[in-house]
């Protein structure tokens, strides 16, 4: 197979660094994907499970745009609904009837939730959830998981990040994942002052394996929250609609007070949602929270179409099965070359890692070889499956994996890579 080169991406990046801090800020900054020379920087076109960069290279996207793409790029049902809405009215002075329709649809669909509030980014609604929890309880402390990510607000970023000061973290208490005793301890050490507990359905720390909840973990967390009057916040922004259409809390058998959605809600159109139980509704109404584009109707129409399609296709079940098949084959293939590929988390959104080299360089090299042949694999972050990752896409992916395993096998045998 030919490997890719990225001259046009790199030329654009040279222009970008002169006028944009970091050139490309955020999750596609060339500092993020290692080695940077293996990855494209600018995309030109997308369709189904694939995108094409500005150099004309074709990629199967295993990051799904970092999660939002769930039905495939350019899904005609969603795009048509968005286009129709745009022709009628998008952003106006008033809220759209689509806001009511979308809230009703979500309330009917997501278990135990009786209202929905809409914003744009995931961080908008995790921050709002914390404010609602603080308002509802009159308490200050938020308990979160070490290595858990909930957005870029200073209290949610890791301490030590530039621009984050110690005071931003005064009321954020971090405990390890799956550690019920640590939660009990933190609650005992802050009597009557823990407002909320926030976590993702399962733990997805960057650079590390994913960790599922231990049996009974969520039920024990829920019972402590109920006993202590702590608001239980599920951050379903990344996992949402890839485990269960009724909510990831149904998948793991517990009932949160607030649930945050974003990424896959509208197949790439910008919208996020905070949902809550009846008991939280008046508290949510008291908190002042708004944004310039939050009435935008086009993403709401897109979300309605996206949710209907996901339900019609039994999307989470299909993605879990398809992912199970793909990653099972990948593990077998790695074993055939003498490597250990570790797949953690659920199959619709797993973390995939070659464990043979503790430095991670072998894994980075394999991801890079795959990417340069057309399967975009990040080496530090969980991957995503979409409804467009059909059998043809899976078969092509496995061909790319096979050739890339051969390349790194030869490189390790010749001492060019550790294993
Ligand atoms: C679990 C989780 N919560 C919150 C966020 C923040 O979402 P956004 O980047 O849209 O603000 C993310 C984004 O990756 C996420 O994965």
CSV table of C-alpha atoms and ligand atoms in Angstrom, one decimal:
chain,number,residue,atom,x,y,z
A,1,UNK,CA,0.0,0.0,0.0
A,2,UNK,CA,1.1,3.5,-0.7
A,3,UNK,CA,1.7,5.6,2.4
A,4,UNK,CA,0.5,9.2,2.6
A,5,UNK,CA,2.4,12.5,2.7
A,6,UNK,CA,0.9,15.8,3.9
A,7,UNK,CA,2.6,18.7,2.0
A,8,UNK,CA,-0.6,20.8,1.6
A,9,UNK,CA,-1.5,20.3,5.3
A,10,UNK,CA,1.9,21.4,6.4
A,11,UNK,CA,2.0,24.4,4.1
A,12,UNK,CA,-1.4,25.5,5.6
A,13,UNK,CA,-0.1,25.0,9.1
A,14,UNK,CA,2.9,27.2,8.4
A,15,UNK,CA,0.4,30.0,7.4
A,16,UNK,CA,-1.7,29.2,10.5
A,17,UNK,CA,1.0,29.5,13.1
A,18,UNK,CA,1.5,33.1,12.0
A,19,UNK,CA,-2.2,34.1,12.7
A,20,UNK,CA,-3.7,31.4,15.1
A,21,UNK,CA,-2.2,30.5,18.5
A,22,UNK,CA,-0.8,27.0,18.3
A,23,UNK,CA,-1.7,26.9,14.6
A,24,UNK,CA,-4.5,24.4,15.3
A,25,UNK,CA,-5.7,24.7,18.9
A,26,UNK,CA,-7.2,21.8,20.8
A,27,UNK,CA,-7.5,18.2,20.0
A,28,UNK,CA,-6.0,18.2,16.5
A,29,UNK,CA,-3.0,20.3,17.3
A,30,UNK,CA,0.0,18.7,15.7
A,31,UNK,CA,1.4,18.3,19.2
A,32,UNK,CA,-1.3,15.8,20.1
A,33,UNK,CA,-1.0,13.1,17.5
A,34,UNK,CA,2.4,11.4,17.7
A,35,UNK,CA,4.5,11.4,15.5
A,36,UNK,CA,3.0,14.5,14.0
A,37,UNK,CA,4.5,13.7,10.6
A,38,UNK,CA,2.1,10.7,10.3
A,39,UNK,CA,-1.1,12.7,10.7
A,40,UNK,CA,-3.1,15.1,8.4
A,41,UNK,CA,-3.9,18.5,9.8
A,42,UNK,CA,-6.6,19.9,7.5
A,43,UNK,CA,-9.7,18.1,6.2
A,44,UNK,CA,-11.3,19.0,2.9
A,45,UNK,CA,-14.2,16.6,2.5
A,46,UNK,CA,-16.1,13.8,4.3
A,47,UNK,CA,-18.6,11.1,3.5
A,48,UNK,CA,-19.9,8.1,5.5
A,49,UNK,CA,-17.1,6.7,7.7
A,50,UNK,CA,-14.4,8.6,5.7
A,51,UNK,CA,-12.8,12.0,5.3
A,52,UNK,CA,-10.3,13.3,2.8
A,53,UNK,CA,-7.5,15.7,3.8
A,54,UNK,CA,-6.3,18.7,1.7
A,55,UNK,CA,-3.7,16.5,0.1
A,56,UNK,CA,-6.4,14.2,-1.2
A,57,UNK,CA,-5.6,11.3,1.2
A,58,UNK,CA,-8.5,9.2,2.3
A,59,UNK,CA,-9.1,8.1,5.9
A,60,UNK,CA,-11.5,5.9,7.7
A,61,UNK,CA,-12.3,7.9,10.8
A,62,UNK,CA,-11.9,6.0,14.1
A,63,UNK,CA,-12.3,9.2,16.0
A,64,UNK,CA,-15.6,10.2,14.4
A,65,UNK,CA,-14.7,13.8,14.6
A,66,UNK,CA,-13.9,13.1,18.4
A,67,UNK,CA,-17.4,11.5,18.8
A,68,UNK,CA,-20.1,13.7,17.2
A,69,UNK,CA,-20.2,11.7,13.9
A,70,UNK,CA,-22.5,8.7,14.7
A,71,UNK,CA,-24.6,8.1,11.6
A,72,UNK,CA,-21.8,8.8,9.1
A,73,UNK,CA,-20.6,12.1,7.6
A,74,UNK,CA,-23.1,13.8,5.3
A,75,UNK,CA,-26.1,11.7,6.5
A,76,UNK,CA,-28.8,12.6,4.1
A,77,UNK,CA,-31.7,12.3,6.7
A,78,UNK,CA,-30.0,14.6,9.2
A,79,UNK,CA,-28.6,17.1,6.6
A,80,UNK,CA,-32.0,17.4,4.9
A,81,UNK,CA,-33.8,18.2,8.2
A,82,UNK,CA,-31.1,20.8,9.0
A,83,UNK,CA,-31.4,22.3,5.5
A,84,UNK,CA,-35.2,22.5,5.7
A,85,UNK,CA,-35.0,24.2,9.1
A,86,UNK,CA,-32.4,26.6,7.9
A,87,UNK,CA,-34.6,27.7,5.0
A,88,UNK,CA,-37.5,28.4,7.4
A,89,UNK,CA,-35.6,30.0,10.4
A,90,UNK,CA,-32.4,29.3,12.1
A,91,UNK,CA,-31.3,31.9,14.7
A,92,UNK,CA,-33.9,34.5,15.4
A,93,UNK,CA,-35.0,36.6,18.4
A,94,UNK,CA,-37.3,33.9,19.7
A,95,UNK,CA,-36.9,30.2,20.6
A,96,UNK,CA,-37.9,27.7,17.9
A,97,UNK,CA,-40.8,25.3,18.3
A,98,UNK,CA,-38.2,22.7,17.5
A,99,UNK,CA,-36.8,23.3,21.0
A,100,UNK,CA,-40.0,22.1,22.5
A,101,UNK,CA,-40.2,19.2,20.2
A,102,UNK,CA,-36.6,18.2,20.9
A,103,UNK,CA,-37.1,18.5,24.7
A,104,UNK,CA,-40.3,16.3,24.4
A,105,UNK,CA,-38.5,13.7,22.3
A,106,UNK,CA,-35.6,13.5,24.8
A,107,UNK,CA,-37.9,13.3,27.8
A,108,UNK,CA,-39.8,10.5,26.2
A,109,UNK,CA,-36.6,8.7,25.3
A,110,UNK,CA,-34.2,9.1,28.2
A,111,UNK,CA,-35.1,7.1,31.3
A,112,UNK,CA,-36.1,9.0,34.5
A,113,UNK,CA,-35.4,12.5,33.0
A,114,UNK,CA,-38.3,14.9,32.8
A,115,UNK,CA,-36.8,18.1,31.3
A,116,UNK,CA,-34.1,19.2,28.9
A,117,UNK,CA,-32.1,22.5,28.5
A,118,UNK,CA,-30.1,23.2,25.4
A,119,UNK,CA,-26.7,24.8,24.9
A,120,UNK,CA,-23.8,24.3,22.4
A,121,UNK,CA,-20.8,22.6,23.8
A,122,UNK,CA,-20.4,19.7,26.3
A,123,UNK,CA,-18.6,22.0,28.8
A,124,UNK,CA,-21.6,24.4,28.7
A,125,UNK,CA,-23.8,21.8,30.2
A,126,UNK,CA,-21.3,20.1,32.7
A,127,UNK,CA,-20.7,23.6,34.1
A,128,UNK,CA,-24.5,24.3,34.2
A,129,UNK,CA,-25.0,20.9,36.0
A,130,UNK,CA,-22.5,21.9,38.7
A,131,UNK,CA,-24.3,25.3,39.1
A,132,UNK,CA,-27.7,23.6,39.4
A,133,UNK,CA,-26.3,21.1,41.9
A,134,UNK,CA,-24.8,24.0,44.0
A,135,UNK,CA,-28.0,26.0,43.8
A,136,UNK,CA,-30.2,23.0,44.7
A,137,UNK,CA,-28.1,22.0,47.7
A,138,UNK,CA,-26.6,25.4,48.9
A,139,UNK,CA,-23.3,23.5,49.1
A,140,UNK,CA,-19.9,24.2,47.4
A,141,UNK,CA,-17.9,21.0,46.7
A,142,UNK,CA,-17.9,19.0,43.5
A,143,UNK,CA,-16.5,15.5,43.6
A,144,UNK,CA,-15.0,14.3,40.3
A,145,UNK,CA,-12.8,11.4,39.2
A,146,UNK,CA,-9.0,11.7,38.8
A,147,UNK,CA,-8.3,11.9,35.1
A,148,UNK,CA,-12.0,12.5,34.3
A,149,UNK,CA,-12.6,15.2,31.6
A,150,UNK,CA,-15.7,17.4,31.6
A,151,UNK,CA,-14.7,20.4,29.5
A,152,UNK,CA,-12.4,23.5,29.6
A,153,UNK,CA,-13.9,25.6,32.5
A,154,UNK,CA,-11.0,26.2,35.0
A,155,UNK,CA,-12.6,24.1,37.7
A,156,UNK,CA,-12.7,21.2,35.3
A,157,UNK,CA,-9.2,21.4,33.8
A,158,UNK,CA,-6.3,19.7,35.5
A,159,UNK,CA,-4.5,21.9,38.1
A,160,UNK,CA,-1.2,22.9,36.6
A,161,UNK,CA,-2.7,23.8,33.2
A,162,UNK,CA,-1.8,27.3,32.1
A,163,UNK,CA,-4.3,29.9,33.2
A,164,UNK,CA,-5.8,27.7,35.9
A,165,UNK,CA,-5.2,28.9,39.5
A,166,UNK,CA,-5.4,27.0,42.7
A,167,UNK,CA,-8.6,28.8,43.8
A,168,UNK,CA,-10.4,27.4,40.8
A,169,UNK,CA,-9.9,24.0,42.4
A,170,UNK,CA,-10.7,24.9,46.0
A,171,UNK,CA,-14.1,23.2,45.7
A,172,UNK,CA,-13.2,20.4,43.2
A,173,UNK,CA,-12.3,17.2,45.0
A,174,UNK,CA,-10.8,14.4,42.9
A,175,UNK,CA,-11.1,10.7,43.8
A,176,UNK,CA,-10.0,7.6,42.0
A,177,UNK,CA,-12.5,5.8,39.7
A,178,UNK,CA,-14.3,2.7,41.1
A,179,UNK,CA,-13.3,3.7,44.6
A,180,UNK,CA,-16.5,3.9,46.7
A,181,UNK,CA,-14.5,4.1,50.0
A,182,UNK,CA,-12.8,7.3,48.6
A,183,UNK,CA,-16.2,8.8,48.0
A,184,UNK,CA,-17.4,7.9,51.5
A,185,UNK,CA,-14.2,9.5,52.9
A,186,UNK,CA,-14.5,12.7,50.9
A,187,UNK,CA,-18.1,13.1,52.0
A,188,UNK,CA,-17.2,12.4,55.6
A,189,UNK,CA,-14.4,15.0,55.4
A,190,UNK,CA,-16.7,17.7,54.0
A,191,UNK,CA,-19.8,17.1,56.1
A,192,UNK,CA,-22.9,18.7,54.6
A,193,UNK,CA,-20.8,20.5,51.9
A,194,UNK,CA,-20.7,18.2,48.9
A,195,UNK,CA,-23.1,19.5,46.3
A,196,UNK,CA,-22.5,17.0,43.5
A,197,UNK,CA,-20.7,14.0,42.1
A,198,UNK,CA,-19.8,14.0,38.4
A,199,UNK,CA,-18.5,11.2,36.3
A,200,UNK,CA,-18.7,9.5,32.9
A,201,UNK,CA,-20.5,6.1,32.6
A,202,UNK,CA,-17.2,4.4,32.4
A,203,UNK,CA,-13.7,5.9,32.9
A,204,UNK,CA,-12.0,7.1,29.7
A,205,UNK,CA,-8.7,8.7,30.8
A,206,UNK,CA,-6.4,10.0,28.1
A,207,UNK,CA,-3.3,7.8,27.5
A,208,UNK,CA,-4.6,5.0,29.7
A,209,UNK,CA,-6.9,2.0,29.4
A,210,UNK,CA,-10.6,2.5,29.8
A,211,UNK,CA,-12.2,1.1,33.0
A,212,UNK,CA,-15.7,-0.2,33.2
A,213,UNK,CA,-17.6,0.3,36.5
A,214,UNK,CA,-17.1,-2.5,38.9
A,215,UNK,CA,-20.3,-4.5,39.6
A,216,UNK,CA,-22.4,-2.4,42.0
A,217,UNK,CA,-20.2,0.7,41.7
A,218,UNK,CA,-22.9,3.0,40.3
A,219,UNK,CA,-25.5,1.6,42.7
A,220,UNK,CA,-23.3,2.3,45.7
A,221,UNK,CA,-22.5,5.8,44.5
A,222,UNK,CA,-26.2,6.5,43.9
A,223,UNK,CA,-27.1,5.2,47.4
A,224,UNK,CA,-24.5,7.5,49.0
A,225,UNK,CA,-25.8,10.5,47.0
A,226,UNK,CA,-29.4,9.7,48.1
A,227,UNK,CA,-28.4,9.4,51.8
A,228,UNK,CA,-26.3,12.5,51.8
A,229,UNK,CA,-28.5,14.7,49.5
A,230,UNK,CA,-25.7,14.9,46.9
A,231,UNK,CA,-26.7,15.6,43.3
A,232,UNK,CA,-25.6,12.7,41.0
A,233,UNK,CA,-24.5,14.1,37.6
A,234,UNK,CA,-23.8,11.7,34.7
A,235,UNK,CA,-21.6,13.1,32.0
A,236,UNK,CA,-22.9,11.2,29.0
A,237,UNK,CA,-21.3,13.6,26.6
A,238,UNK,CA,-18.9,11.1,25.1
A,239,UNK,CA,-20.7,7.8,25.6
A,240,UNK,CA,-24.2,9.1,24.9
A,241,UNK,CA,-26.2,7.0,22.3
A,242,UNK,CA,-23.3,4.6,21.9
A,243,UNK,CA,-24.4,2.3,24.8
A,244,UNK,CA,-28.2,2.7,25.1
A,245,UNK,CA,-30.7,5.2,23.6
A,246,UNK,CA,-32.4,5.4,27.0
A,247,UNK,CA,-29.2,6.7,28.5
A,248,UNK,CA,-26.0,5.1,29.7
A,249,UNK,CA,-27.4,4.9,33.2
A,250,UNK,CA,-29.9,2.3,31.9
A,251,UNK,CA,-27.0,0.3,30.5
A,252,UNK,CA,-25.4,0.3,34.0
A,253,UNK,CA,-28.6,0.2,36.0
A,254,UNK,CA,-28.8,3.4,38.1
A,255,UNK,CA,-30.6,6.7,38.2
A,256,UNK,CA,-28.8,10.0,38.1
A,257,UNK,CA,-30.3,13.4,38.9
A,258,UNK,CA,-28.8,15.2,36.0
A,259,UNK,CA,-27.5,13.9,32.6
A,260,UNK,CA,-25.2,15.8,30.2
A,261,UNK,CA,-25.4,15.2,26.4
A,262,UNK,CA,-23.5,16.7,23.5
A,263,UNK,CA,-21.3,15.0,20.9
A,264,UNK,CA,-23.5,12.5,19.0
A,265,UNK,CA,-26.8,14.2,19.7
A,266,UNK,CA,-27.1,15.8,16.2
A,267,UNK,CA,-24.5,13.9,14.1
A,268,UNK,CA,-22.1,16.9,14.1
A,269,UNK,CA,-24.5,19.9,14.3
A,270,UNK,CA,-23.6,22.1,17.4
A,271,UNK,CA,-25.9,21.3,20.3
A,272,UNK,CA,-25.7,20.0,23.9
A,273,UNK,CA,-28.3,19.2,26.4
A,274,UNK,CA,-28.7,19.0,30.2
A,275,UNK,CA,-31.5,16.7,31.3
A,276,UNK,CA,-32.8,16.3,34.8
A,277,UNK,CA,-35.3,14.7,37.1
A,278,UNK,CA,-38.5,16.4,38.1
A,279,UNK,CA,-36.9,17.3,41.5
A,280,UNK,CA,-34.2,19.3,39.7
A,281,UNK,CA,-36.5,21.3,37.4
A,282,UNK,CA,-37.2,24.3,39.5
A,283,UNK,CA,-33.5,24.6,40.6
A,284,UNK,CA,-32.4,24.5,37.0
A,285,UNK,CA,-34.9,27.3,36.2
A,286,UNK,CA,-33.4,29.5,39.0
A,287,UNK,CA,-29.8,29.4,37.6
A,288,UNK,CA,-29.0,32.2,35.0
A,289,UNK,CA,-27.4,30.5,32.0
A,290,UNK,CA,-27.5,31.5,28.3
A,291,UNK,CA,-25.4,32.0,25.2
A,292,UNK,CA,-25.6,33.9,21.9
A,293,UNK,CA,-26.4,30.9,19.7
A,294,UNK,CA,-28.4,28.7,22.1
A,295,UNK,CA,-31.7,29.3,20.3
A,296,UNK,CA,-30.3,28.1,17.0
A,297,UNK,CA,-33.0,25.9,15.4
A,298,UNK,CA,-31.0,24.1,12.8
A,299,UNK,CA,-29.1,21.9,15.2
A,300,UNK,CA,-32.3,21.1,17.0
A,301,UNK,CA,-33.9,19.9,13.8
A,302,UNK,CA,-30.8,17.9,13.1
A,303,UNK,CA,-30.9,16.4,16.6
A,304,UNK,CA,-34.6,15.3,16.1
A,305,UNK,CA,-33.7,13.6,12.8
A,306,UNK,CA,-30.5,12.1,14.3
A,307,UNK,CA,-32.3,10.6,17.3
A,308,UNK,CA,-35.1,9.2,15.2
A,309,UNK,CA,-32.6,7.5,12.9
A,310,UNK,CA,-30.5,6.1,15.8
A,311,UNK,CA,-33.7,4.6,17.3
A,312,UNK,CA,-34.9,3.2,13.9
A,313,UNK,CA,-31.6,1.5,13.4
A,314,UNK,CA,-31.1,0.3,17.0
A,315,UNK,CA,-27.8,2.1,16.7
A,316,UNK,CA,-26.2,1.3,20.1
A,317,UNK,CA,-26.8,-2.5,19.7
A,318,UNK,CA,-25.5,-2.4,16.1
A,319,UNK,CA,-22.3,-0.5,17.0
A,320,UNK,CA,-21.6,-2.7,20.1
A,321,UNK,CA,-21.9,-5.8,17.9
A,322,UNK,CA,-19.9,-4.3,14.9
A,323,UNK,CA,-17.2,-3.0,17.3
A,324,UNK,CA,-17.1,-6.4,19.0
A,325,UNK,CA,-16.4,-8.1,15.7
A,326,UNK,CA,-13.8,-5.6,14.5
A,327,UNK,CA,-11.8,-5.4,17.7
A,328,UNK,CA,-12.0,-9.1,18.2
A,329,UNK,CA,-10.5,-9.6,14.8
A,330,UNK,CA,-7.8,-7.0,15.5
A,331,UNK,CA,-6.8,-8.7,18.7
A,332,UNK,CA,-6.5,-12.0,16.9
A,333,UNK,CA,-4.4,-10.4,14.2
A,334,UNK,CA,-2.1,-8.8,16.7
A,335,UNK,CA,-1.6,-12.1,18.5
A,336,UNK,CA,-0.8,-13.7,15.1
A,337,UNK,CA,2.2,-11.3,14.8
A,338,UNK,CA,3.2,-11.9,18.5
A,339,UNK,CA,1.8,-8.7,19.8
A,340,UNK,CA,-0.7,-8.1,22.6
A,341,UNK,CA,-3.5,-5.7,21.6
A,342,UNK,CA,-5.6,-4.7,24.6
A,343,UNK,CA,-9.1,-3.5,24.0
A,344,UNK,CA,-10.8,-1.9,27.0
A,345,UNK,CA,-14.2,-0.1,27.5
A,346,UNK,CA,-17.3,-1.0,25.5
A,347,UNK,CA,-16.9,-2.1,21.8
A,348,UNK,CA,-18.7,1.0,20.4
A,349,UNK,CA,-16.2,3.3,22.0
A,350,UNK,CA,-13.1,1.3,23.1
A,351,UNK,CA,-9.6,2.2,24.0
A,352,UNK,CA,-7.2,0.1,21.9
A,353,UNK,CA,-3.5,-0.3,22.9
A,354,UNK,CA,-0.5,-2.4,22.1
A,355,UNK,CA,0.9,-3.3,25.5
A,356,UNK,CA,4.2,-4.9,24.4
A,357,UNK,CA,6.3,-1.8,24.9
A,358,UNK,CA,5.7,0.1,28.2
A,359,UNK,CA,7.0,3.3,26.7
A,360,UNK,CA,4.1,3.4,24.3
A,361,UNK,CA,6.3,3.9,21.3
A,362,UNK,CA,5.4,0.6,19.6
A,363,UNK,CA,1.7,1.5,19.9
A,364,UNK,CA,2.3,5.0,18.5
A,365,UNK,CA,4.3,3.5,15.6
A,366,UNK,CA,1.5,1.1,14.8
A,367,UNK,CA,-1.2,3.8,15.0
A,368,UNK,CA,1.0,6.0,12.8
A,369,UNK,CA,1.5,3.2,10.2
A,370,UNK,CA,-2.3,2.6,10.1
A,371,UNK,CA,-3.0,6.3,9.7
A,372,UNK,CA,-0.5,6.7,6.9
A,373,UNK,CA,-2.4,3.9,5.1
A,374,UNK,CA,-5.9,5.3,5.6
A,375,UNK,CA,-7.2,4.2,9.1
A,376,UNK,CA,-7.1,7.2,11.3
A,377,UNK,CA,-6.1,5.8,14.8
A,378,UNK,CA,-5.2,8.2,17.7
A,379,UNK,CA,-2.7,6.5,20.0
A,380,UNK,CA,-3.7,8.4,23.2
A,381,UNK,CA,-7.5,8.5,23.2
A,382,UNK,CA,-10.4,6.1,23.0
A,383,UNK,CA,-11.8,5.5,19.5
A,384,UNK,CA,-15.4,5.7,18.3
A,385,UNK,CA,-17.5,3.5,16.0
A,386,UNK,CA,-20.3,4.9,13.9
A,387,UNK,CA,-23.2,3.4,11.9
A,388,UNK,CA,-21.1,4.0,8.8
A,389,UNK,CA,-18.4,1.6,9.9
A,390,UNK,CA,-20.0,-1.2,7.8
A,391,UNK,CA,-18.5,-4.5,6.7
A,392,UNK,CA,-16.7,-3.0,3.8
A,393,UNK,CA,-15.1,-0.4,6.1
A,394,UNK,CA,-14.2,-3.0,8.7
A,395,UNK,CA,-12.6,-5.3,6.0
A,396,UNK,CA,-10.5,-2.4,4.6
A,397,UNK,CA,-9.5,-1.4,8.2
A,398,UNK,CA,-8.3,-5.0,8.8
A,399,UNK,CA,-6.2,-5.0,5.6
A,400,UNK,CA,-4.6,-1.7,6.8
A,401,UNK,CA,-4.0,-3.2,10.3
A,402,UNK,CA,-2.5,-6.3,8.8
A,403,UNK,CA,0.1,-4.5,6.7
A,404,UNK,CA,0.9,-2.1,9.6
A,405,UNK,CA,1.5,-5.1,11.9
A,406,UNK,CA,3.9,-6.5,9.3
A,407,UNK,CA,5.8,-3.2,9.2
A,408,UNK,CA,6.2,-2.9,12.9
A,409,UNK,CA,7.1,-6.6,13.3
A,410,UNK,CA,9.9,-6.1,10.8
A,411,UNK,CA,11.0,-2.9,12.5
A,412,UNK,CA,11.1,-4.6,16.0
A,413,UNK,CA,13.0,-7.6,14.5
A,414,UNK,CA,15.6,-5.3,13.0
A,415,UNK,CA,15.9,-3.4,16.3
A,416,UNK,CA,14.4,-0.2,14.9
A,417,UNK,CA,11.6,-0.4,17.5
A,418,UNK,CA,11.4,-1.7,21.0
A,419,UNK,CA,8.8,-4.5,21.7
B,1,LIG,C1,-16.8,13.2,28.8
B,1,LIG,C2,-16.8,14.6,28.3
B,1,LIG,N1,-17.3,15.6,29.0
B,1,LIG,C3,-17.3,16.9,28.5
B,1,LIG,C4,-16.6,17.2,27.4
B,1,LIG,C5,-16.6,18.7,26.9
B,1,LIG,O1,-17.3,18.8,25.7
B,1,LIG,P1,-17.0,20.1,24.8
B,1,LIG,O2,-15.6,19.9,24.3
B,1,LIG,O3,-18.0,20.0,23.7
B,1,LIG,O4,-17.1,21.3,25.6
B,1,LIG,C6,-16.0,16.2,26.6
B,1,LIG,C7,-15.3,16.5,25.4
B,1,LIG,O5,-14.5,15.8,24.9
B,1,LIG,C8,-16.1,14.9,27.1
B,1,LIG,O6,-15.5,13.9,26.4
